[in-house]
């Protein structure tokens, strides 16, 4: 599921890398396989998915998840919303988003030749993407890991934030909305 959500957002870097590799090949250099860039990206998100799965098991064992694998305690869900909303507004998040939004800037700063270079770039871009999106992925526990509508909504959010001209402003607005929703949930859940 994590790959289905995150790979579309990586399409610009994958396509740009492929074009760059083909240009290098026409100039006599061996073309680094773009599949290794995708593999590196996938390794990062697979690692994150493993951590999320472990968190899901712990939460399920503690009886804190609904049938849709959403947090059953609104106070905890509210805290997750607040944490994700705050993270959306941090300079670190914005720096990661900047490199995710601009594959040209990423390749200019982080291009490495050859097959190992392609894998290294995939790992690097995956880490920037993880730095950009981990908090949004944590929101799966708020709306439900098994909710296809929630998953599709988060995937759309990631794609809009990364690919559209107003994406950065949209992400900040969503962060403010998450802060407001989380605060509301904490207030209505207070004893």
Short mmCIF file of C-alpha atoms in Angstrom, two decimals:
data_model
loop_
_atom_site.label_atom_id
_atom_site.label_comp_id
_atom_site.label_asym_id
_atom_site.label_seq_id
_atom_site.Cartn_x
_atom_site.Cartn_y
_atom_site.Cartn_z
CA UNK A 1 0.00 0.00 0.00
CA UNK A 2 2.86 2.37 0.82
CA UNK A 3 4.35 1.84 -2.64
CA UNK A 4 0.99 2.52 -4.29
CA UNK A 5 0.75 5.79 -2.37
CA UNK A 6 4.31 7.03 -2.83
CA UNK A 7 5.51 5.81 -6.24
CA UNK A 8 3.28 8.18 -8.25
CA UNK A 9 4.86 11.10 -6.40
CA UNK A 10 8.30 9.81 -7.45
CA UNK A 11 7.41 9.68 -11.15
CA UNK A 12 9.05 13.06 -12.01
CA UNK A 13 12.47 12.05 -10.61
CA UNK A 14 12.24 8.61 -12.22
CA UNK A 15 11.40 10.06 -15.64
CA UNK A 16 14.08 12.76 -15.38
CA UNK A 17 16.70 10.22 -14.32
CA UNK A 18 15.78 8.00 -17.25
CA UNK A 19 16.11 10.90 -19.68
CA UNK A 20 19.47 11.90 -18.15
CA UNK A 21 20.70 8.30 -18.33
CA UNK A 22 19.72 8.00 -21.98
CA UNK A 23 21.50 11.27 -22.82
CA UNK A 24 24.64 10.02 -21.05
CA UNK A 25 24.40 6.78 -23.02
CA UNK A 26 24.20 8.59 -26.37
CA UNK A 27 27.40 10.43 -25.41
CA UNK A 28 29.22 7.13 -24.87
CA UNK A 29 28.80 6.67 -21.14
CA UNK A 30 27.03 3.58 -19.84
CA UNK A 31 23.40 4.32 -18.94
CA UNK A 32 22.76 3.79 -15.24
CA UNK A 33 19.65 1.65 -14.79
CA UNK A 34 16.73 3.73 -13.59
CA UNK A 35 15.30 0.58 -12.00
CA UNK A 36 18.03 0.91 -9.36
CA UNK A 37 16.85 4.43 -8.54
CA UNK A 38 13.33 3.03 -8.06
CA UNK A 39 14.75 0.18 -5.97
CA UNK A 40 16.54 2.62 -3.65
CA UNK A 41 13.38 4.68 -3.27
CA UNK A 42 11.43 1.50 -2.57
CA UNK A 43 13.91 0.33 0.06
CA UNK A 44 13.39 3.53 2.07
CA UNK A 45 9.60 3.30 1.92
CA UNK A 46 9.63 -0.43 2.63
CA UNK A 47 11.63 0.27 5.78
CA UNK A 48 9.11 2.89 6.82
CA UNK A 49 6.23 0.52 6.02
CA UNK A 50 7.84 -2.10 8.27
CA UNK A 51 7.97 0.40 11.13
CA UNK A 52 4.35 1.38 10.51
CA UNK A 53 3.36 -2.29 10.52
CA UNK A 54 5.14 -2.80 13.83
CA UNK A 55 3.28 0.22 15.24
CA UNK A 56 0.03 -1.25 13.94
CA UNK A 57 0.72 -4.55 15.73
CA UNK A 58 1.54 -2.77 18.99
CA UNK A 59 -1.60 -0.63 18.77
CA UNK A 60 -3.73 -3.67 17.91
CA UNK A 61 -2.29 -5.64 20.84
CA UNK A 62 -3.15 -2.70 23.11
CA UNK A 63 -6.73 -2.71 21.70
CA UNK A 64 -6.33 0.88 20.47
CA UNK A 65 -7.47 0.24 16.87
CA UNK A 66 -10.92 -0.08 15.31
CA UNK A 67 -11.84 -2.69 12.71
CA UNK A 68 -10.55 -0.29 10.03
CA UNK A 69 -7.26 0.06 11.92
CA UNK A 70 -7.97 3.64 12.97
CA UNK A 71 -7.09 4.85 16.44
CA UNK A 72 -10.07 4.24 18.71
CA UNK A 73 -9.01 6.84 21.29
CA UNK A 74 -9.77 10.35 19.99
CA UNK A 75 -7.22 11.88 22.37
CA UNK A 76 -4.41 9.86 20.78
CA UNK A 77 -5.80 10.53 17.28
CA UNK A 78 -5.99 14.24 18.13
CA UNK A 79 -2.38 14.21 19.31
CA UNK A 80 -1.31 12.53 16.05
CA UNK A 81 -3.21 15.18 14.05
CA UNK A 82 -1.54 17.96 16.03
CA UNK A 83 1.91 16.40 15.59
CA UNK A 84 1.36 16.00 11.84
CA UNK A 85 0.01 19.55 11.57
CA UNK A 86 2.98 21.00 13.43
CA UNK A 87 5.42 19.00 11.32
CA UNK A 88 3.83 20.39 8.14
CA UNK A 89 4.94 23.85 9.26
CA UNK A 90 8.57 23.04 10.15
CA UNK A 91 11.55 24.25 8.09
CA UNK A 92 12.83 20.64 7.88
CA UNK A 93 9.59 19.52 6.23
CA UNK A 94 9.75 22.46 3.83
CA UNK A 95 13.39 21.71 2.92
CA UNK A 96 12.55 18.08 2.14
CA UNK A 97 9.49 19.16 0.17
CA UNK A 98 11.61 21.58 -1.88
CA UNK A 99 13.84 18.75 -3.14
CA UNK A 100 10.87 16.44 -3.68
CA UNK A 101 9.08 19.13 -5.70
CA UNK A 102 12.10 19.82 -7.92
CA UNK A 103 13.66 16.72 -9.45
CA UNK A 104 16.02 18.94 -11.46
CA UNK A 105 17.37 20.53 -8.27
CA UNK A 106 17.71 17.10 -6.68
CA UNK A 107 19.66 15.70 -9.65
CA UNK A 108 21.86 18.79 -9.84
CA UNK A 109 22.84 18.37 -6.19
CA UNK A 110 22.81 14.60 -5.90
CA UNK A 111 23.65 13.07 -9.28
CA UNK A 112 26.01 10.12 -9.07
CA UNK A 113 27.09 8.17 -12.16
CA UNK A 114 26.71 4.46 -12.73
CA UNK A 115 24.55 1.75 -11.24
CA UNK A 116 25.67 2.36 -7.65
CA UNK A 117 25.02 6.06 -8.20
CA UNK A 118 21.46 5.34 -9.37
CA UNK A 119 20.81 3.25 -6.25
CA UNK A 120 22.37 5.95 -4.07
CA UNK A 121 20.18 8.62 -5.68
CA UNK A 122 17.10 6.47 -5.12
CA UNK A 123 17.97 6.04 -1.46
CA UNK A 124 18.66 9.76 -1.12
CA UNK A 125 15.48 10.84 -2.84
CA UNK A 126 13.54 8.28 -0.81
CA UNK A 127 14.94 9.78 2.40
CA UNK A 128 13.96 13.31 1.33
CA UNK A 129 10.53 12.02 0.39
CA UNK A 130 10.24 10.25 3.74
CA UNK A 131 11.28 13.45 5.50
CA UNK A 132 8.54 15.20 3.57
CA UNK A 133 5.72 12.67 4.03
CA UNK A 134 6.20 10.51 7.13
CA UNK A 135 3.79 12.60 9.22
CA UNK A 136 1.12 12.43 6.52
CA UNK A 137 1.54 8.66 6.45
CA UNK A 138 1.13 8.56 10.24
CA UNK A 139 -2.33 9.99 9.61
CA UNK A 140 -3.28 6.57 8.25
CA UNK A 141 -3.84 5.65 11.90
CA UNK A 142 -6.27 8.55 12.29
CA UNK A 143 -8.53 7.78 9.32
CA UNK A 144 -7.91 4.06 9.16
CA UNK A 145 -5.14 2.05 7.56
CA UNK A 146 -7.80 -0.12 5.90
CA UNK A 147 -9.94 2.79 4.66
CA UNK A 148 -9.44 3.03 0.90
CA UNK A 149 -11.04 6.47 0.86
CA UNK A 150 -8.63 7.76 3.51
CA UNK A 151 -5.65 6.14 1.75
CA UNK A 152 -6.70 7.69 -1.57
CA UNK A 153 -7.14 11.07 0.13
CA UNK A 154 -3.65 10.96 1.62
CA UNK A 155 -2.17 9.85 -1.72
CA UNK A 156 -3.95 12.76 -3.42
CA UNK A 157 -2.64 15.14 -0.74
CA UNK A 158 0.95 13.97 -1.32
CA UNK A 159 0.58 14.29 -5.09
CA UNK A 160 -0.98 17.77 -4.88
CA UNK A 161 1.63 19.00 -2.40
CA UNK A 162 4.52 17.74 -4.52
CA UNK A 163 3.33 18.26 -8.07
CA UNK A 164 1.06 21.29 -8.33
CA UNK A 165 2.19 24.94 -8.30
CA UNK A 166 0.08 25.72 -5.23
CA UNK A 167 1.17 22.51 -3.48
CA UNK A 168 3.29 24.15 -0.80
CA UNK A 169 0.50 26.53 0.24
CA UNK A 170 -1.96 23.63 0.12
CA UNK A 171 0.29 21.61 2.45
CA UNK A 172 0.52 24.49 4.92
CA UNK A 173 -3.27 24.91 4.85
CA UNK A 174 -3.72 21.17 5.47
CA UNK A 175 -1.24 21.41 8.35
CA UNK A 176 -3.26 24.21 9.93
CA UNK A 177 -6.42 22.17 9.39
CA UNK A 178 -4.83 19.16 11.08
CA UNK A 179 -3.85 21.35 14.04
CA UNK A 180 -7.42 22.64 14.32
CA UNK A 181 -8.99 19.17 14.00
CA UNK A 182 -6.56 17.65 16.49
CA UNK A 183 -7.19 20.44 18.99
CA UNK A 184 -10.94 20.00 18.60
CA UNK A 185 -10.66 16.24 19.19
CA UNK A 186 -8.60 16.83 22.31
CA UNK A 187 -11.09 19.37 23.61
CA UNK A 188 -14.16 17.19 23.08
CA UNK A 189 -12.37 14.17 24.56
CA UNK A 190 -11.25 15.97 27.74
CA UNK A 191 -12.63 14.41 30.90
#
